[in-house]
Amino acid sequence: SSYAFIRKYAASMDPEVMKKHIDLYVNDFTRNLGDRGRQAVRALYDLAADLRVLPPVRDDIFAGY
């Protein structure tokens, strides 16, 4: 579960802090990026490559799509 994972790695064990992490980072994109999410990730990788922060990424960066 999300709580078990965060409890294992969070610097703070306060349940309210764990809930805030989950509410902030776990959303519909967590389960399925969909086309919009894949386009956003691709855009970030392309920008990083344009800025020479990362090397260009292959077109098939999403397994199974």
mmCIF file as Biopython writes it, N, C-alpha, C and O atoms, coordinates in Angstrom:
data_model
#
loop_
_atom_site.group_PDB
_atom_site.id
_atom_site.type_symbol
_atom_site.label_atom_id
_atom_site.label_alt_id
_atom_site.label_comp_id
_atom_site.label_asym_id
_atom_site.label_entity_id
_atom_site.label_seq_id
_atom_site.pdbx_PDB_ins_code
_atom_site.Cartn_x
_atom_site.Cartn_y
_atom_site.Cartn_z
_atom_site.occupancy
_atom_site.B_iso_or_equiv
_atom_site.auth_seq_id
_atom_site.auth_asym_id
_atom_site.pdbx_PDB_model_num
ATOM 1   N N  . SER A ? 1  ? 0.827  -1.185 0.000   1.0 0.0 1  A 1 
ATOM 2   C CA . SER A ? 1  ? 0.000  0.000  0.000   1.0 0.0 1  A 1 
ATOM 3   C C  . SER A ? 1  ? 0.870  1.246  0.000   1.0 0.0 1  A 1 
ATOM 4   O O  . SER A ? 1  ? 2.059  1.181  0.311   1.0 0.0 1  A 1 
ATOM 5   N N  . SER A ? 2  ? 0.287  2.358  -0.343  1.0 0.0 2  A 1 
ATOM 6   C CA . SER A ? 2  ? 1.013  3.630  -0.364  1.0 0.0 2  A 1 
ATOM 7   C C  . SER A ? 2  ? 1.552  3.975  1.013   1.0 0.0 2  A 1 
ATOM 8   O O  . SER A ? 2  ? 2.686  4.435  1.143   1.0 0.0 2  A 1 
ATOM 9   N N  . TYR A ? 3  ? 0.738  3.752  2.046   1.0 0.0 3  A 1 
ATOM 10  C CA . TYR A ? 3  ? 1.180  4.093  3.401   1.0 0.0 3  A 1 
ATOM 11  C C  . TYR A ? 3  ? 2.375  3.254  3.822   1.0 0.0 3  A 1 
ATOM 12  O O  . TYR A ? 3  ? 3.303  3.774  4.442   1.0 0.0 3  A 1 
ATOM 13  N N  . ALA A ? 4  ? 2.372  1.967  3.498   1.0 0.0 4  A 1 
ATOM 14  C CA . ALA A ? 4  ? 3.486  1.095  3.879   1.0 0.0 4  A 1 
ATOM 15  C C  . ALA A ? 4  ? 4.769  1.539  3.184   1.0 0.0 4  A 1 
ATOM 16  O O  . ALA A ? 4  ? 5.829  1.563  3.809   1.0 0.0 4  A 1 
ATOM 17  N N  . PHE A ? 5  ? 4.690  1.885  1.918   1.0 0.0 5  A 1 
ATOM 18  C CA . PHE A ? 5  ? 5.862  2.341  1.175   1.0 0.0 5  A 1 
ATOM 19  C C  . PHE A ? 5  ? 6.402  3.638  1.757   1.0 0.0 5  A 1 
ATOM 20  O O  . PHE A ? 5  ? 7.604  3.761  1.991   1.0 0.0 5  A 1 
ATOM 21  N N  . ILE A ? 6  ? 5.526  4.602  1.991   1.0 0.0 6  A 1 
ATOM 22  C CA . ILE A ? 6  ? 5.968  5.896  2.516   1.0 0.0 6  A 1 
ATOM 23  C C  . ILE A ? 6  ? 6.508  5.741  3.934   1.0 0.0 6  A 1 
ATOM 24  O O  . ILE A ? 6  ? 7.507  6.371  4.283   1.0 0.0 6  A 1 
ATOM 25  N N  . ARG A ? 7  ? 5.869  4.919  4.751   1.0 0.0 7  A 1 
ATOM 26  C CA . ARG A ? 7  ? 6.349  4.701  6.108   1.0 0.0 7  A 1 
ATOM 27  C C  . ARG A ? 7  ? 7.777  4.148  6.085   1.0 0.0 7  A 1 
ATOM 28  O O  . ARG A ? 7  ? 8.594  4.479  6.944   1.0 0.0 7  A 1 
ATOM 29  N N  . LYS A ? 8  ? 8.063  3.309  5.098   1.0 0.0 8  A 1 
ATOM 30  C CA . LYS A ? 8  ? 9.394  2.706  4.993   1.0 0.0 8  A 1 
ATOM 31  C C  . LYS A ? 8  ? 10.452 3.741  4.615   1.0 0.0 8  A 1 
ATOM 32  O O  . LYS A ? 8  ? 11.577 3.667  5.109   1.0 0.0 8  A 1 
ATOM 33  N N  . TYR A ? 9  ? 10.121 4.706  3.747   1.0 0.0 9  A 1 
ATOM 34  C CA . TYR A ? 9  ? 11.121 5.617  3.199   1.0 0.0 9  A 1 
ATOM 35  C C  . TYR A ? 9  ? 11.022 7.068  3.685   1.0 0.0 9  A 1 
ATOM 36  O O  . TYR A ? 9  ? 11.951 7.847  3.471   1.0 0.0 9  A 1 
ATOM 37  N N  . ALA A ? 10 ? 9.938  7.435  4.320   1.0 0.0 10 A 1 
ATOM 38  C CA . ALA A ? 10 ? 9.746  8.835  4.725   1.0 0.0 10 A 1 
ATOM 39  C C  . ALA A ? 10 ? 10.668 9.203  5.878   1.0 0.0 10 A 1 
ATOM 40  O O  . ALA A ? 10 ? 10.913 8.397  6.776   1.0 0.0 10 A 1 
ATOM 41  N N  . ALA A ? 11 ? 11.171 10.425 5.842   1.0 0.0 11 A 1 
ATOM 42  C CA . ALA A ? 11 ? 12.010 10.916 6.932   1.0 0.0 11 A 1 
ATOM 43  C C  . ALA A ? 11 ? 11.171 11.131 8.185   1.0 0.0 11 A 1 
ATOM 44  O O  . ALA A ? 11 ? 11.669 10.972 9.299   1.0 0.0 11 A 1 
ATOM 45  N N  . SER A ? 12 ? 9.918  11.488 8.013   1.0 0.0 12 A 1 
ATOM 46  C CA . SER A ? 12 ? 9.019  11.702 9.142   1.0 0.0 12 A 1 
ATOM 47  C C  . SER A ? 12 ? 7.988  10.584 9.169   1.0 0.0 12 A 1 
ATOM 48  O O  . SER A ? 12 ? 7.434  10.217 8.133   1.0 0.0 12 A 1 
ATOM 49  N N  . MET A ? 13 ? 7.741  10.061 10.318  1.0 0.0 13 A 1 
ATOM 50  C CA . MET A ? 13 ? 6.766  8.979  10.446  1.0 0.0 13 A 1 
ATOM 51  C C  . MET A ? 13 ? 5.375  9.504  10.835  1.0 0.0 13 A 1 
ATOM 52  O O  . MET A ? 13 ? 4.453  8.714  11.035  1.0 0.0 13 A 1 
ATOM 53  N N  . ASP A ? 14 ? 5.223  10.793 10.939  1.0 0.0 14 A 1 
ATOM 54  C CA . ASP A ? 14 ? 3.950  11.388 11.302  1.0 0.0 14 A 1 
ATOM 55  C C  . ASP A ? 14 ? 2.893  11.000 10.273  1.0 0.0 14 A 1 
ATOM 56  O O  . ASP A ? 14 ? 3.074  11.264 9.085   1.0 0.0 14 A 1 
ATOM 57  N N  . PRO A ? 15 ? 1.800  10.383 10.698  1.0 0.0 15 A 1 
ATOM 58  C CA . PRO A ? 15 ? 0.758  9.953  9.759   1.0 0.0 15 A 1 
ATOM 59  C C  . PRO A ? 15 ? 0.210  11.088 8.893   1.0 0.0 15 A 1 
ATOM 60  O O  . PRO A ? 15 ? -0.127 10.857 7.731   1.0 0.0 15 A 1 
ATOM 61  N N  . GLU A ? 16 ? 0.113  12.300 9.426   1.0 0.0 16 A 1 
ATOM 62  C CA . GLU A ? 16 ? -0.396 13.429 8.639   1.0 0.0 16 A 1 
ATOM 63  C C  . GLU A ? 16 ? 0.570  13.784 7.515   1.0 0.0 16 A 1 
ATOM 64  O O  . GLU A ? 16 ? 0.143  14.128 6.413   1.0 0.0 16 A 1 
ATOM 65  N N  . VAL A ? 17 ? 1.871  13.701 7.788   1.0 0.0 17 A 1 
ATOM 66  C CA . VAL A ? 17 ? 2.879  13.964 6.754   1.0 0.0 17 A 1 
ATOM 67  C C  . VAL A ? 17 ? 2.786  12.895 5.668   1.0 0.0 17 A 1 
ATOM 68  O O  . VAL A ? 17 ? 2.853  13.207 4.479   1.0 0.0 17 A 1 
ATOM 69  N N  . MET A ? 18 ? 2.631  11.633 6.075   1.0 0.0 18 A 1 
ATOM 70  C CA . MET A ? 18 ? 2.491  10.550 5.086   1.0 0.0 18 A 1 
ATOM 71  C C  . MET A ? 18 ? 1.255  10.782 4.219   1.0 0.0 18 A 1 
ATOM 72  O O  . MET A ? 18 ? 1.314  10.609 3.002   1.0 0.0 18 A 1 
ATOM 73  N N  . LYS A ? 19 ? 0.148  11.168 4.828   1.0 0.0 19 A 1 
ATOM 74  C CA . LYS A ? 19 ? -1.077 11.417 4.050   1.0 0.0 19 A 1 
ATOM 75  C C  . LYS A ? 19 ? -0.863 12.557 3.062   1.0 0.0 19 A 1 
ATOM 76  O O  . LYS A ? 19 ? -1.344 12.490 1.931   1.0 0.0 19 A 1 
ATOM 77  N N  . LYS A ? 20 ? -0.147 13.603 3.473   1.0 0.0 20 A 1 
ATOM 78  C CA . LYS A ? 20 ? 0.122  14.726 2.574   1.0 0.0 20 A 1 
ATOM 79  C C  . LYS A ? 20 ? 0.977  14.290 1.394   1.0 0.0 20 A 1 
ATOM 80  O O  . LYS A ? 20 ? 0.742  14.729 0.268   1.0 0.0 20 A 1 
ATOM 81  N N  . HIS A ? 21 ? 1.965  13.431 1.633   1.0 0.0 21 A 1 
ATOM 82  C CA . HIS A ? 21 ? 2.784  12.909 0.533   1.0 0.0 21 A 1 
ATOM 83  C C  . HIS A ? 21 ? 1.918  12.128 -0.454  1.0 0.0 21 A 1 
ATOM 84  O O  . HIS A ? 21 ? 2.013  12.313 -1.667  1.0 0.0 21 A 1 
ATOM 85  N N  . ILE A ? 22 ? 1.084  11.265 0.083   1.0 0.0 22 A 1 
ATOM 86  C CA . ILE A ? 22 ? 0.218  10.463 -0.787  1.0 0.0 22 A 1 
ATOM 87  C C  . ILE A ? 22 ? -0.734 11.365 -1.568  1.0 0.0 22 A 1 
ATOM 88  O O  . ILE A ? 22 ? -0.889 11.198 -2.778  1.0 0.0 22 A 1 
ATOM 89  N N  . ASP A ? 23 ? -1.365 12.309 -0.894  1.0 0.0 23 A 1 
ATOM 90  C CA . ASP A ? 23 ? -2.300 13.212 -1.575  1.0 0.0 23 A 1 
ATOM 91  C C  . ASP A ? 23 ? -1.593 14.038 -2.653  1.0 0.0 23 A 1 
ATOM 92  O O  . ASP A ? 23 ? -2.191 14.361 -3.679  1.0 0.0 23 A 1 
ATOM 93  N N  . LEU A ? 24 ? -0.323 14.378 -2.421  1.0 0.0 24 A 1 
ATOM 94  C CA . LEU A ? 24 ? 0.419  15.191 -3.379  1.0 0.0 24 A 1 
ATOM 95  C C  . LEU A ? 24 ? 0.871  14.384 -4.591  1.0 0.0 24 A 1 
ATOM 96  O O  . LEU A ? 24 ? 0.780  14.864 -5.721  1.0 0.0 24 A 1 
ATOM 97  N N  . TYR A ? 25 ? 1.353  13.176 -4.371  1.0 0.0 25 A 1 
ATOM 98  C CA . TYR A ? 25 ? 2.019  12.436 -5.443  1.0 0.0 25 A 1 
ATOM 99  C C  . TYR A ? 25 ? 1.217  11.300 -6.061  1.0 0.0 25 A 1 
ATOM 100 O O  . TYR A ? 25 ? 1.523  10.888 -7.180  1.0 0.0 25 A 1 
ATOM 101 N N  . VAL A ? 26 ? 0.222  10.787 -5.391  1.0 0.0 26 A 1 
ATOM 102 C CA . VAL A ? 26 ? -0.563 9.677  -5.933  1.0 0.0 26 A 1 
ATOM 103 C C  . VAL A ? 26 ? -1.840 10.247 -6.530  1.0 0.0 26 A 1 
ATOM 104 O O  . VAL A ? 26 ? -2.661 10.837 -5.827  1.0 0.0 26 A 1 
ATOM 105 N N  . ASN A ? 27 ? -1.998 10.064 -7.841  1.0 0.0 27 A 1 
ATOM 106 C CA . ASN A ? 27 ? -3.162 10.608 -8.532  1.0 0.0 27 A 1 
ATOM 107 C C  . ASN A ? 27 ? -3.525 9.693  -9.698  1.0 0.0 27 A 1 
ATOM 108 O O  . ASN A ? 27 ? -2.995 8.587  -9.800  1.0 0.0 27 A 1 
ATOM 109 N N  . ASP A ? 28 ? -4.402 10.130 -10.559 1.0 0.0 28 A 1 
ATOM 110 C CA . ASP A ? 28 ? -4.831 9.290  -11.685 1.0 0.0 28 A 1 
ATOM 111 C C  . ASP A ? 28 ? -3.669 8.895  -12.585 1.0 0.0 28 A 1 
ATOM 112 O O  . ASP A ? 28 ? -3.679 7.808  -13.161 1.0 0.0 28 A 1 
ATOM 113 N N  . PHE A ? 29 ? -2.657 9.770  -12.715 1.0 0.0 29 A 1 
ATOM 114 C CA . PHE A ? 29 ? -1.507 9.448  -13.557 1.0 0.0 29 A 1 
ATOM 115 C C  . PHE A ? 29 ? -0.666 8.318  -12.956 1.0 0.0 29 A 1 
ATOM 116 O O  . PHE A ? 29 ? 0.090  7.664  -13.674 1.0 0.0 29 A 1 
ATOM 117 N N  . THR A ? 30 ? -0.788 8.087  -11.658 1.0 0.0 30 A 1 
ATOM 118 C CA . THR A ? 30 ? -0.039 7.016  -11.012 1.0 0.0 30 A 1 
ATOM 119 C C  . THR A ? 30 ? -0.452 5.665  -11.587 1.0 0.0 30 A 1 
ATOM 120 O O  . THR A ? 30 ? 0.389  4.800  -11.831 1.0 0.0 30 A 1 
ATOM 121 N N  . ARG A ? 31 ? -1.731 5.497  -11.795 1.0 0.0 31 A 1 
ATOM 122 C CA . ARG A ? 31 ? -2.240 4.225  -12.310 1.0 0.0 31 A 1 
ATOM 123 C C  . ARG A ? 31 ? -2.090 4.098  -13.817 1.0 0.0 31 A 1 
ATOM 124 O O  . ARG A ? 31 ? -1.820 3.011  -14.326 1.0 0.0 31 A 1 
ATOM 125 N N  . ASN A ? 32 ? -2.263 5.202  -14.532 1.0 0.0 32 A 1 
ATOM 126 C CA . ASN A ? 32 ? -2.209 5.150  -15.992 1.0 0.0 32 A 1 
ATOM 127 C C  . ASN A ? 32 ? -1.881 6.540  -16.518 1.0 0.0 32 A 1 
ATOM 128 O O  . ASN A ? 32 ? -2.685 7.463  -16.387 1.0 0.0 32 A 1 
ATOM 129 N N  . LEU A ? 33 ? -0.708 6.689  -17.111 1.0 0.0 33 A 1 
ATOM 130 C CA . LEU A ? 33 ? -0.323 7.991  -17.658 1.0 0.0 33 A 1 
ATOM 131 C C  . LEU A ? 33 ? -1.263 8.450  -18.756 1.0 0.0 33 A 1 
ATOM 132 O O  . LEU A ? 33 ? -1.558 9.639  -18.868 1.0 0.0 33 A 1 
ATOM 133 N N  . GLY A ? 34 ? -1.730 7.520  -19.559 1.0 0.0 34 A 1 
ATOM 134 C CA . GLY A ? 34 ? -2.563 7.879  -20.704 1.0 0.0 34 A 1 
ATOM 135 C C  . GLY A ? 34 ? -1.749 8.671  -21.719 1.0 0.0 34 A 1 
ATOM 136 O O  . GLY A ? 34 ? -0.561 8.924  -21.518 1.0 0.0 34 A 1 
ATOM 137 N N  . ASP A ? 35 ? -2.390 9.051  -22.792 1.0 0.0 35 A 1 
ATOM 138 C CA . ASP A ? 35 ? -1.696 9.800  -23.848 1.0 0.0 35 A 1 
ATOM 139 C C  . ASP A ? 35 ? -1.172 11.137 -23.346 1.0 0.0 35 A 1 
ATOM 140 O O  . ASP A ? 35 ? -0.050 11.530 -23.664 1.0 0.0 35 A 1 
ATOM 141 N N  . ARG A ? 36 ? -1.978 11.828 -22.568 1.0 0.0 36 A 1 
ATOM 142 C CA . ARG A ? 36 ? -1.576 13.148 -22.062 1.0 0.0 36 A 1 
ATOM 143 C C  . ARG A ? 36 ? -0.330 13.051 -21.180 1.0 0.0 36 A 1 
ATOM 144 O O  . ARG A ? 36 ? 0.596  13.849 -21.321 1.0 0.0 36 A 1 
ATOM 145 N N  . GLY A ? 37 ? -0.309 12.086 -20.283 1.0 0.0 37 A 1 
ATOM 146 C CA . GLY A ? 37 ? 0.836  11.911 -19.400 1.0 0.0 37 A 1 
ATOM 147 C C  . GLY A ? 37 ? 2.084  11.505 -20.158 1.0 0.0 37 A 1 
ATOM 148 O O  . GLY A ? 37 ? 3.172  12.010 -19.881 1.0 0.0 37 A 1 
ATOM 149 N N  . ARG A ? 38 ? 1.936  10.583 -21.125 1.0 0.0 38 A 1 
ATOM 150 C CA . ARG A ? 38 ? 3.092  10.162 -21.939 1.0 0.0 38 A 1 
ATOM 151 C C  . ARG A ? 38 ? 3.632  11.336 -22.750 1.0 0.0 38 A 1 
ATOM 152 O O  . ARG A ? 38 ? 4.845  11.481 -22.900 1.0 0.0 38 A 1 
ATOM 153 N N  . GLN A ? 39 ? 2.733  12.176 -23.274 1.0 0.0 39 A 1 
ATOM 154 C CA . GLN A ? 39 ? 3.181  13.362 -24.019 1.0 0.0 39 A 1 
ATOM 155 C C  . GLN A ? 39 ? 3.942  14.320 -23.109 1.0 0.0 39 A 1 
ATOM 156 O O  . GLN A ? 39 ? 4.931  14.920 -23.529 1.0 0.0 39 A 1 
ATOM 157 N N  . ALA A ? 40 ? 3.488  14.466 -21.873 1.0 0.0 40 A 1 
ATOM 158 C CA . ALA A ? 40 ? 4.169  15.358 -20.926 1.0 0.0 40 A 1 
ATOM 159 C C  . ALA A ? 40 ? 5.558  14.837 -20.580 1.0 0.0 40 A 1 
ATOM 160 O O  . ALA A ? 40 ? 6.521  15.604 -20.557 1.0 0.0 40 A 1 
ATOM 161 N N  . VAL A ? 41 ? 5.666  13.547 -20.312 1.0 0.0 41 A 1 
ATOM 162 C CA . VAL A ? 41 ? 6.971  12.956 -20.005 1.0 0.0 41 A 1 
ATOM 163 C C  . VAL A ? 41 ? 7.895  13.088 -21.204 1.0 0.0 41 A 1 
ATOM 164 O O  . VAL A ? 41 ? 9.065  13.445 -21.062 1.0 0.0 41 A 1 
ATOM 165 N N  . ARG A ? 42 ? 7.368  12.799 -22.377 1.0 0.0 42 A 1 
ATOM 166 C CA . ARG A ? 42 ? 8.170  12.908 -23.601 1.0 0.0 42 A 1 
ATOM 167 C C  . ARG A ? 42 ? 8.662  14.345 -23.791 1.0 0.0 42 A 1 
ATOM 168 O O  . ARG A ? 42 ? 9.819  14.565 -24.148 1.0 0.0 42 A 1 
ATOM 169 N N  . ALA A ? 43 ? 7.779  15.321 -23.550 1.0 0.0 43 A 1 
ATOM 170 C CA . ALA A ? 43 ? 8.160  16.733 -23.692 1.0 0.0 43 A 1 
ATOM 171 C C  . ALA A ? 43 ? 9.292  17.094 -22.728 1.0 0.0 43 A 1 
ATOM 172 O O  . ALA A ? 43 ? 10.215 17.819 -23.100 1.0 0.0 43 A 1 
ATOM 173 N N  . LEU A ? 44 ? 9.223  16.593 -21.496 1.0 0.0 44 A 1 
ATOM 174 C CA . LEU A ? 44 ? 10.296 16.871 -20.531 1.0 0.0 44 A 1 
ATOM 175 C C  . LEU A ? 44 ? 11.623 16.255 -20.979 1.0 0.0 44 A 1 
ATOM 176 O O  . LEU A ? 44 ? 12.670 16.896 -20.888 1.0 0.0 44 A 1 
ATOM 177 N N  . TYR A ? 45 ? 11.576 15.017 -21.461 1.0 0.0 45 A 1 
ATOM 178 C CA . TYR A ? 45 ? 12.800 14.382 -21.961 1.0 0.0 45 A 1 
ATOM 179 C C  . TYR A ? 45 ? 13.351 15.140 -23.173 1.0 0.0 45 A 1 
ATOM 180 O O  . TYR A ? 45 ? 14.561 15.334 -23.288 1.0 0.0 45 A 1 
ATOM 181 N N  . ASP A ? 46 ? 12.473 15.561 -24.063 1.0 0.0 46 A 1 
ATOM 182 C CA . ASP A ? 46 ? 12.928 16.307 -25.246 1.0 0.0 46 A 1 
ATOM 183 C C  . ASP A ? 46 ? 13.551 17.642 -24.847 1.0 0.0 46 A 1 
ATOM 184 O O  . ASP A ? 46 ? 14.569 18.047 -25.407 1.0 0.0 46 A 1 
ATOM 185 N N  . LEU A ? 47 ? 12.942 18.321 -23.881 1.0 0.0 47 A 1 
ATOM 186 C CA . LEU A ? 47 ? 13.500 19.583 -23.401 1.0 0.0 47 A 1 
ATOM 187 C C  . LEU A ? 47 ? 14.874 19.357 -22.765 1.0 0.0 47 A 1 
ATOM 188 O O  . LEU A ? 47 ? 15.810 20.119 -23.012 1.0 0.0 47 A 1 
ATOM 189 N N  . ALA A ? 48 ? 14.989 18.319 -21.955 1.0 0.0 48 A 1 
ATOM 190 C CA . ALA A ? 48 ? 16.284 18.009 -21.323 1.0 0.0 48 A 1 
ATOM 191 C C  . ALA A ? 48 ? 17.342 17.698 -22.377 1.0 0.0 48 A 1 
ATOM 192 O O  . ALA A ? 48 ? 18.500 18.088 -22.226 1.0 0.0 48 A 1 
ATOM 193 N N  . ALA A ? 49 ? 16.958 17.007 -23.433 1.0 0.0 49 A 1 
ATOM 194 C CA . ALA A ? 49 ? 17.904 16.715 -24.511 1.0 0.0 49 A 1 
ATOM 195 C C  . ALA A ? 49 ? 18.281 17.992 -25.255 1.0 0.0 49 A 1 
ATOM 196 O O  . ALA A ? 49 ? 19.448 18.193 -25.589 1.0 0.0 49 A 1 
ATOM 197 N N  . ASP A ? 50 ? 17.304 18.851 -25.516 1.0 0.0 50 A 1 
ATOM 198 C CA . ASP A ? 50 ? 17.586 20.121 -26.200 1.0 0.0 50 A 1 
ATOM 199 C C  . ASP A ? 50 ? 18.546 20.983 -25.379 1.0 0.0 50 A 1 
ATOM 200 O O  . ASP A ? 50 ? 19.390 21.684 -25.937 1.0 0.0 50 A 1 
ATOM 201 N N  . LEU A ? 51 ? 18.412 20.928 -24.062 1.0 0.0 51 A 1 
ATOM 202 C CA . LEU A ? 51 ? 19.286 21.709 -23.176 1.0 0.0 51 A 1 
ATOM 203 C C  . LEU A ? 51 ? 20.591 20.971 -22.866 1.0 0.0 51 A 1 
ATOM 204 O O  . LEU A ? 51 ? 21.443 21.481 -22.139 1.0 0.0 51 A 1 
ATOM 205 N N  . ARG A ? 52 ? 20.735 19.788 -23.414 1.0 0.0 52 A 1 
ATOM 206 C CA . ARG A ? 52 ? 21.918 18.939 -23.214 1.0 0.0 52 A 1 
ATOM 207 C C  . ARG A ? 52 ? 22.124 18.531 -21.761 1.0 0.0 52 A 1 
ATOM 208 O O  . ARG A ? 52 ? 23.252 18.342 -21.305 1.0 0.0 52 A 1 
ATOM 209 N N  . VAL A ? 53 ? 21.016 18.400 -21.047 1.0 0.0 53 A 1 
ATOM 210 C CA . VAL A ? 53 ? 21.044 17.898 -19.680 1.0 0.0 53 A 1 
ATOM 211 C C  . VAL A ? 53 ? 21.082 16.378 -19.693 1.0 0.0 53 A 1 
ATOM 212 O O  . VAL A ? 53 ? 21.740 15.751 -18.862 1.0 0.0 53 A 1 
ATOM 213 N N  . LEU A ? 54 ? 20.365 15.795 -20.651 1.0 0.0 54 A 1 
ATOM 214 C CA . LEU A ? 54 ? 20.323 14.349 -20.861 1.0 0.0 54 A 1 
ATOM 215 C C  . LEU A ? 54 ? 20.564 14.067 -22.336 1.0 0.0 54 A 1 
ATOM 216 O O  . LEU A ? 54 ? 20.294 14.914 -23.188 1.0 0.0 54 A 1 
ATOM 217 N N  . PRO A ? 55 ? 21.070 12.885 -22.634 1.0 0.0 55 A 1 
ATOM 218 C CA . PRO A ? 55 ? 21.159 12.524 -24.044 1.0 0.0 55 A 1 
ATOM 219 C C  . PRO A ? 55 ? 19.752 12.281 -24.595 1.0 0.0 55 A 1 
ATOM 220 O O  . PRO A ? 55 ? 18.822 12.030 -23.828 1.0 0.0 55 A 1 
ATOM 221 N N  . PRO A ? 56 ? 19.592 12.353 -25.925 1.0 0.0 56 A 1 
ATOM 222 C CA . PRO A ? 56 ? 18.270 12.059 -26.499 1.0 0.0 56 A 1 
ATOM 223 C C  . PRO A ? 56 ? 17.796 10.669 -26.067 1.0 0.0 56 A 1 
ATOM 224 O O  . PRO A ? 56 ? 18.591 9.741  -25.917 1.0 0.0 56 A 1 
ATOM 225 N N  . VAL A ? 57 ? 16.483 10.551 -25.874 1.0 0.0 57 A 1 
ATOM 226 C CA . VAL A ? 57 ? 15.880 9.306  -25.423 1.0 0.0 57 A 1 
ATOM 227 C C  . VAL A ? 57 ? 15.231 8.614  -26.611 1.0 0.0 57 A 1 
ATOM 228 O O  . VAL A ? 57 ? 14.692 9.256  -27.513 1.0 0.0 57 A 1 
ATOM 229 N N  . ARG A ? 58 ? 15.298 7.290  -26.589 1.0 0.0 58 A 1 
ATOM 230 C CA . ARG A ? 58 ? 14.670 6.510  -27.670 1.0 0.0 58 A 1 
ATOM 231 C C  . ARG A ? 58 ? 13.175 6.787  -27.736 1.0 0.0 58 A 1 
ATOM 232 O O  . ARG A ? 58 ? 12.569 7.226  -26.759 1.0 0.0 58 A 1 
ATOM 233 N N  . ASP A ? 59 ? 12.591 6.526  -28.893 1.0 0.0 59 A 1 
ATOM 234 C CA . ASP A ? 59 ? 11.153 6.761  -29.068 1.0 0.0 59 A 1 
ATOM 235 C C  . ASP A ? 59 ? 10.299 5.798  -28.247 1.0 0.0 59 A 1 
ATOM 236 O O  . ASP A ? 59 ? 9.177  6.140  -27.872 1.0 0.0 59 A 1 
ATOM 237 N N  . ASP A ? 60 ? 10.809 4.604  -27.962 1.0 0.0 60 A 1 
ATOM 238 C CA . ASP A ? 60 ? 10.001 3.601  -27.277 1.0 0.0 60 A 1 
ATOM 239 C C  . ASP A ? 60 ? 10.270 3.572  -25.756 1.0 0.0 60 A 1 
ATOM 240 O O  . ASP A ? 60 ? 10.514 2.511  -25.181 1.0 0.0 60 A 1 
ATOM 241 N N  . ILE A ? 61 ? 10.222 4.748  -25.125 1.0 0.0 61 A 1 
ATOM 242 C CA . ILE A ? 61 ? 10.547 4.806  -23.702 1.0 0.0 61 A 1 
ATOM 243 C C  . ILE A ? 61 ? 9.448  4.237  -22.819 1.0 0.0 61 A 1 
ATOM 244 O O  . ILE A ? 61 ? 9.694  3.978  -21.641 1.0 0.0 61 A 1 
ATOM 245 N N  . PHE A ? 62 ? 8.250  4.033  -23.342 1.0 0.0 62 A 1 
ATOM 246 C CA . PHE A ? 62 ? 7.154  3.492  -22.556 1.0 0.0 62 A 1 
ATOM 247 C C  . PHE A ? 62 ? 6.935  2.038  -22.936 1.0 0.0 62 A 1 
ATOM 248 O O  . PHE A ? 62 ? 6.486  1.738  -24.043 1.0 0.0 62 A 1 
ATOM 249 N N  . ALA A ? 63 ? 7.245  1.153  -22.033 1.0 0.0 63 A 1 
ATOM 250 C CA . ALA A ? 63 ? 7.090  -0.286 -22.280 1.0 0.0 63 A 1 
ATOM 251 C C  . ALA A ? 63 ? 5.618  -0.627 -22.481 1.0 0.0 63 A 1 
ATOM 252 O O  . ALA A ? 63 ? 4.762  -0.185 -21.714 1.0 0.0 63 A 1 
ATOM 253 N N  . GLY A ? 64 ? 5.337  -1.386 -23.477 1.0 0.0 64 A 1 
ATOM 254 C CA . GLY A ? 64 ? 3.977  -1.867 -23.698 1.0 0.0 64 A 1 
ATOM 255 C C  . GLY A ? 64 ? 3.052  -0.896 -24.402 1.0 0.0 64 A 1 
ATOM 256 O O  . GLY A ? 64 ? 1.856  -1.163 -24.514 1.0 0.0 64 A 1 
ATOM 257 N N  . TYR A ? 65 ? 3.579  0.239  -24.887 1.0 0.0 65 A 1 
ATOM 258 C CA . TYR A ? 65 ? 2.712  1.214  -25.573 1.0 0.0 65 A 1 
ATOM 259 C C  . TYR A ? 65 ? 3.129  1.348  -26.996 1.0 0.0 65 A 1 
ATOM 260 O O  . TYR A ? 65 ? 2.528  2.118  -27.746 1.0 0.0 65 A 1 
#
